[in-house]
Short mmCIF file of C-alpha atoms in Angstrom, two decimals:
data_model
loop_
_atom_site.label_atom_id
_atom_site.label_comp_id
_atom_site.label_asym_id
_atom_site.label_seq_id
_atom_site.Cartn_x
_atom_site.Cartn_y
_atom_site.Cartn_z
CA MET A 182 -33.38 26.04 12.34
CA THR A 183 -31.34 22.84 12.01
CA ASN A 184 -27.59 22.71 11.48
CA GLN A 185 -28.16 21.55 7.92
CA GLU A 186 -30.27 24.62 7.15
CA LYS A 187 -27.70 26.90 8.78
CA ALA A 188 -24.91 25.16 6.87
CA GLU A 189 -26.79 25.69 3.61
CA LYS A 190 -26.94 29.44 4.24
CA ASP A 191 -23.21 29.46 4.96
CA TYR A 192 -22.55 27.50 1.77
CA LEU A 193 -24.66 29.89 -0.34
CA ALA A 194 -22.76 32.75 1.25
CA GLY A 195 -19.53 31.30 -0.13
CA MET A 196 -18.14 29.42 2.87
CA LYS A 197 -15.89 26.45 2.03
CA TYR A 198 -16.64 22.84 2.91
CA LYS A 199 -13.85 22.60 5.47
CA ASP A 200 -14.94 25.80 7.23
CA ILE A 201 -18.54 24.59 7.43
CA ALA A 202 -17.34 21.25 8.78
CA VAL A 203 -15.34 22.96 11.54
CA LYS A 204 -18.20 25.31 12.42
CA TYR A 205 -20.72 22.49 12.92
CA ASP A 206 -18.23 19.89 14.19
CA VAL A 207 -18.80 17.37 11.39
CA SER A 208 -16.62 15.83 8.68
CA ILE A 209 -16.17 17.31 5.22
CA ASN A 210 -17.88 14.25 3.74
CA THR A 211 -20.93 14.94 5.92
CA VAL A 212 -21.16 18.50 4.57
CA LYS A 213 -20.93 17.12 1.02
CA SER A 214 -23.72 14.64 1.72
CA TRP A 215 -25.91 17.51 3.01
CA LYS A 216 -25.25 19.43 -0.21
CA LYS A 217 -26.08 16.48 -2.42
CA ARG A 218 -29.15 15.40 -0.43
CA ASN A 219 -30.67 18.90 -0.22
CA GLY A 220 -29.59 20.12 -3.64
CA TRP A 221 -27.51 23.08 -2.51
CA SER A 222 -26.46 25.26 -5.44
CA ARG A 223 -24.78 28.62 -5.56
CA GLY A 224 -23.85 31.02 -8.30
CA ALA A 225 -25.73 32.20 -11.35
CA PRO A 226 -27.71 29.61 -13.34
CA LYS A 227 -26.00 28.21 -16.38
CA LYS A 228 -26.85 29.92 -19.65
CA SER A 229 -28.83 27.90 -22.14
CA LYS A 230 -26.72 26.55 -24.90
CA GLY A 231 -27.19 28.31 -28.19
CA VAL A 232 -26.02 27.15 -31.58
CA GLN A 233 -22.45 28.32 -31.83
CA PRO A 234 -19.78 27.36 -34.29
CA LYS A 235 -17.31 24.90 -32.87
CA LYS A 236 -13.78 26.12 -32.47
CA LYS A 237 -11.17 23.86 -33.91
CA ARG A 238 -8.04 23.16 -31.92
CA VAL A 239 -4.86 23.17 -33.94
CA HIS A 240 -2.19 20.66 -32.94
CA THR A 241 1.24 20.09 -34.38
CA LYS A 242 1.95 16.78 -36.05
CA GLN A 243 4.19 15.73 -33.17
CA GLU A 244 1.49 16.33 -30.55
CA LYS A 245 -0.97 13.55 -29.83
CA VAL A 246 -4.04 14.40 -27.82
CA ALA A 247 -5.05 12.01 -25.06
CA PRO A 248 -8.74 10.99 -25.11
CA SER A 249 -10.88 13.07 -22.80
CA LEU A 250 -12.28 11.37 -19.71
CA PRO A 251 -15.28 12.35 -17.60
CA SER A 252 -14.25 14.79 -14.89
CA PRO A 253 -14.45 13.19 -11.43
CA GLU A 254 -15.91 15.04 -8.45
CA LEU A 255 -13.05 16.74 -6.64
CA PRO A 256 -12.75 18.75 -3.43
CA GLU A 257 -13.26 22.47 -3.89
CA SER A 258 -10.25 24.75 -4.22
CA ASP A 259 -10.14 28.43 -5.11
CA GLU A 260 -6.42 28.17 -5.89
CA LEU A 261 -6.51 25.52 -8.65
CA ASN A 262 -8.36 25.25 -11.94
CA ASP A 263 -10.17 22.10 -13.10
CA LYS A 264 -7.21 20.71 -15.06
CA GLN A 265 -4.87 21.14 -12.11
CA LYS A 266 -7.38 19.32 -9.88
CA ALA A 267 -7.68 16.53 -12.44
CA PHE A 268 -3.88 16.28 -12.59
CA CYS A 269 -3.81 15.70 -8.83
CA LEU A 270 -6.42 12.96 -9.02
CA TYR A 271 -4.68 11.21 -11.91
CA TYR A 272 -1.35 11.48 -10.11
CA LEU A 273 -2.73 9.59 -7.11
CA GLN A 274 -3.71 6.73 -9.41
CA ARG A 275 -0.16 5.91 -10.56
CA TYR A 276 2.14 8.46 -8.86
CA ASN A 277 3.44 9.29 -12.33
CA ALA A 278 3.52 13.03 -13.01
CA THR A 279 4.09 12.63 -16.76
CA TRP A 280 1.14 10.28 -17.23
CA ALA A 281 -1.08 12.45 -15.01
CA TYR A 282 -0.24 15.57 -17.03
CA GLN A 283 -1.04 13.79 -20.29
CA LYS A 284 -4.40 12.66 -18.95
CA ALA A 285 -5.37 16.02 -17.48
CA TYR A 286 -4.11 18.31 -20.25
CA GLY A 287 -4.20 16.07 -23.33
CA ARG A 288 -0.64 16.92 -24.30
CA SER A 289 2.19 14.96 -25.90
CA TYR A 290 4.58 12.80 -23.92
CA ASP A 291 7.51 15.18 -24.44
CA THR A 292 5.50 18.14 -23.21
CA ALA A 293 4.13 16.20 -20.24
CA ARG A 294 7.58 14.90 -19.29
CA THR A 295 8.70 18.50 -18.78
CA ASN A 296 5.55 20.10 -17.37
CA GLY A 297 4.35 17.20 -15.18
CA PRO A 298 7.22 17.21 -12.64
CA ARG A 299 7.25 21.02 -12.72
CA LEU A 300 3.55 21.14 -11.84
CA LEU A 301 4.05 18.53 -9.13
CA ALA A 302 6.60 20.80 -7.42
CA ASN A 303 4.05 23.62 -7.16
CA ALA A 304 3.20 24.35 -3.50
CA ARG A 305 -0.54 24.67 -4.19
CA ILE A 306 -0.53 21.30 -5.97
CA LYS A 307 1.26 19.72 -3.01
CA ASN A 308 -1.31 21.12 -0.59
CA TYR A 309 -4.18 19.86 -2.72
CA LEU A 310 -2.60 16.39 -2.99
CA ALA A 311 -2.26 16.32 0.79
CA GLU A 312 -5.98 17.14 1.14
CA LEU A 313 -6.90 14.41 -1.35
CA LYS A 314 -4.82 11.84 0.53
CA LYS A 315 -6.44 12.90 3.78
CA GLN A 316 -9.93 12.46 2.34
CA GLN A 317 -9.00 9.09 0.85
CA SER A 318 -7.77 7.99 4.25
CA GLN A 319 -11.05 9.09 5.86
CA ASP A 320 -13.11 7.26 3.23
CA LEU A 321 -11.09 4.07 3.70
CA TYR A 322 -10.87 4.43 7.49
CA LEU A 323 -7.13 3.76 7.19
CA ASP A 324 -3.94 5.43 8.30
CA ALA A 325 -0.21 4.65 8.06
CA ASN A 326 -0.29 2.57 11.25
CA ASP A 327 -2.88 0.24 9.73
CA ILE A 328 -0.58 -0.40 6.76
CA LEU A 329 2.42 -1.01 9.03
CA LYS A 330 0.40 -3.49 11.09
CA GLN A 331 -0.39 -5.48 7.95
CA ILE A 332 3.29 -5.40 6.91
CA ALA A 333 4.23 -6.63 10.40
CA LYS A 334 1.80 -9.54 10.04
CA GLN A 335 3.46 -10.47 6.73
CA ALA A 336 6.94 -10.19 8.25
CA PHE A 337 6.22 -12.58 11.13
CA ALA A 338 3.86 -15.02 9.44
CA ASP A 339 4.56 -18.68 10.29
CA TYR A 340 4.17 -21.60 7.88
CA GLY A 341 3.06 -23.69 10.83
CA ASP A 342 -0.15 -21.66 10.90
CA TYR A 343 -1.09 -22.97 7.44
CA ILE A 344 0.25 -26.53 7.14
CA ASP A 345 0.52 -29.56 9.38
CA PHE A 346 3.52 -31.76 8.60
CA GLY A 347 5.54 -34.54 10.20
CA SER A 348 5.89 -38.33 10.12
CA GLU A 349 3.63 -41.19 11.16
CA GLU A 350 3.54 -44.99 11.28
CA VAL A 351 1.23 -46.60 8.74
CA ILE A 352 0.19 -50.26 8.36
CA GLU A 353 1.62 -51.80 5.22
CA VAL A 354 -0.87 -53.29 2.74
CA ASP A 355 -0.45 -55.78 -0.09
CA ALA A 356 -1.49 -55.47 -3.74
CA LYS A 357 -5.08 -56.25 -2.80
CA GLY A 358 -5.13 -53.54 -0.12
CA MET A 359 -5.07 -56.03 2.74
CA PRO A 360 -2.88 -55.42 5.85
CA VAL A 361 0.39 -57.35 5.82
CA PHE A 362 0.87 -59.56 8.91
CA ASP A 363 4.39 -59.96 10.34
CA PRO A 364 4.74 -63.46 11.95
CA GLU A 365 7.95 -62.46 13.72
CA THR A 366 6.32 -59.65 15.72
CA GLY A 367 2.83 -61.09 15.77
CA ASP A 368 1.44 -57.76 14.56
CA TYR A 369 0.78 -55.96 11.31
CA ARG A 370 3.85 -54.73 9.49
CA LYS A 371 4.28 -50.94 9.65
CA TYR A 372 6.44 -48.30 8.03
CA THR A 373 7.10 -44.60 8.61
CA ARG A 374 5.96 -42.02 6.08
CA SER A 375 6.05 -38.22 5.90
CA PHE A 376 2.94 -36.13 5.41
CA VAL A 377 1.96 -32.52 4.65
CA ASN A 378 -1.64 -31.41 5.19
CA LEU A 379 -3.23 -28.03 4.58
CA LYS A 380 -5.22 -26.53 7.43
CA ASP A 381 -8.79 -25.45 6.82
CA LYS A 382 -9.00 -21.97 5.28
CA GLU A 383 -11.58 -20.95 7.88
CA GLU A 384 -8.92 -21.33 10.58
CA VAL A 385 -6.12 -19.25 9.02
CA ASP A 386 -5.45 -15.69 7.86
CA THR A 387 -5.55 -16.07 4.08
CA SER A 388 -4.51 -12.43 3.52
CA LEU A 389 -0.89 -13.45 4.22
CA LEU A 390 -0.85 -16.16 1.54
CA LYS A 391 0.72 -15.47 -1.84
CA LYS A 392 0.14 -18.88 -3.41
CA VAL A 393 -1.50 -22.21 -2.58
CA SER A 394 -1.56 -25.07 -5.08
CA ILE A 395 -1.41 -28.85 -5.40
CA GLY A 396 0.83 -29.99 -8.22
CA ARG A 397 2.74 -33.04 -9.35
CA ASP A 398 5.21 -32.69 -6.49
CA GLY A 399 2.53 -32.18 -3.85
CA VAL A 400 1.28 -29.19 -1.89
CA VAL A 401 2.83 -25.75 -2.48
CA VAL A 402 2.22 -23.00 0.07
CA GLU A 403 3.93 -19.63 -0.39
CA LEU A 404 3.64 -16.69 2.01
CA MET A 405 4.08 -13.03 1.15
CA ASP A 406 7.70 -11.88 0.85
CA GLN A 407 8.76 -11.86 4.51
CA GLN A 408 12.24 -10.48 3.82
CA LYS A 409 10.79 -7.49 1.96
CA ALA A 410 8.23 -6.90 4.73
CA LEU A 411 10.95 -7.03 7.39
CA GLN A 412 13.05 -4.53 5.46
CA LEU A 413 10.07 -2.16 5.17
CA LEU A 414 9.56 -2.35 8.92
CA LEU A 415 13.26 -1.92 9.66
CA ASP A 416 13.41 1.22 7.49
CA ARG A 417 10.65 2.77 9.59
CA LEU A 418 11.95 1.85 13.05
CA PRO A 419 14.53 3.79 15.10
CA GLU A 420 18.10 2.53 15.22
CA PRO A 421 18.48 -0.21 17.88
CA GLU A 422 20.57 0.59 20.93
CA VAL A 423 23.28 -2.07 21.33
CA ASN A 424 24.17 -1.76 25.00
CA ASP A 425 23.71 -5.18 26.62
CA GLU A 426 26.45 -6.99 28.58
CA SER A 427 26.83 -9.84 26.12
CA THR A 428 27.54 -7.44 23.26
CA ASN A 429 30.01 -5.42 25.35
CA SER A 430 31.78 -8.64 26.35
CA LEU A 431 32.03 -9.70 22.72
CA LEU A 432 33.44 -6.34 21.65
CA THR A 433 35.95 -6.42 24.53
CA ALA A 434 37.11 -9.92 23.58
CA LEU A 435 37.52 -8.93 19.93
CA ASN A 436 39.50 -5.85 20.94
CA LYS A 437 41.82 -7.90 23.20
CA GLY A 438 42.28 -10.47 20.48
CA LEU A 439 43.34 -7.84 17.97
CA GLN A 440 45.78 -6.31 20.48
CA LYS A 441 47.36 -9.76 21.07
CA ILE A 442 47.74 -10.36 17.33
CA TRP A 443 49.51 -7.04 16.82
CA SER A 444 51.70 -7.65 19.93
CA ASP A 445 52.78 -11.10 18.68
CA LYS A 446 53.54 -9.69 15.24
CA LYS A 447 55.65 -6.90 16.75
CA ASN A 448 57.67 -9.41 18.82
CA GLU A 449 58.33 -11.54 15.70
CA ASP A 450 59.49 -8.45 13.78
CA ASP A 451 61.83 -7.49 16.66
CA LYS A 452 63.34 -10.98 16.72
CA GLY A 453 63.80 -10.95 12.99
#
């Protein structure tokens, strides 16, 4: 019997995805692909739909119902109901608890503004959000270090990697486009001009560019916000240890200077 067949028996017996994944040393997504590929199904078959009168929902005039959206496929959880799971998924789209509650429950803004943050503080919701983030990370093959590396690239990007600029000597030409001869030097007359050239896009990292355009004033190249990227990195790095000799010497000199100022002032006061 293959692992897939054994896993199917475990699934039908009620074992959770994560437990199956641990047992057979595979990822949760692999277990899900086995289920989908082999048509695993547990529980009693759904009852055939009979003709039943529709129940009308009564809403107050102040309450506007958000349009229903198709329910996305979510990780299994015995602790949350479908609306709570949907709330978690919507929350990860905008990180806005009020909006997520409106989408998941179809309630008014005032109701969602109160219940959304309250639901977000629930420990089971937090655990489920953590699991969703973990699965998203696995699907994207990304982690926090990958994001920090990209921020570091933005912080230390160099304009010299994207443009070539400087000055050069160019032969002067007349109105007809012919080179102008200088009888005094016996050579063509030259002048110095500045230039800015873009490097070929195949040779540079375009992910660090915010804007490239050619307008009336020439070439415009704008990189991602380096100051913002540096601040993001600084916020996530440990405090630097200032302990080198040059810094100590500077602090000592400043301290001596302040002592001299106060000493001179005291002498002037005594004389006065």
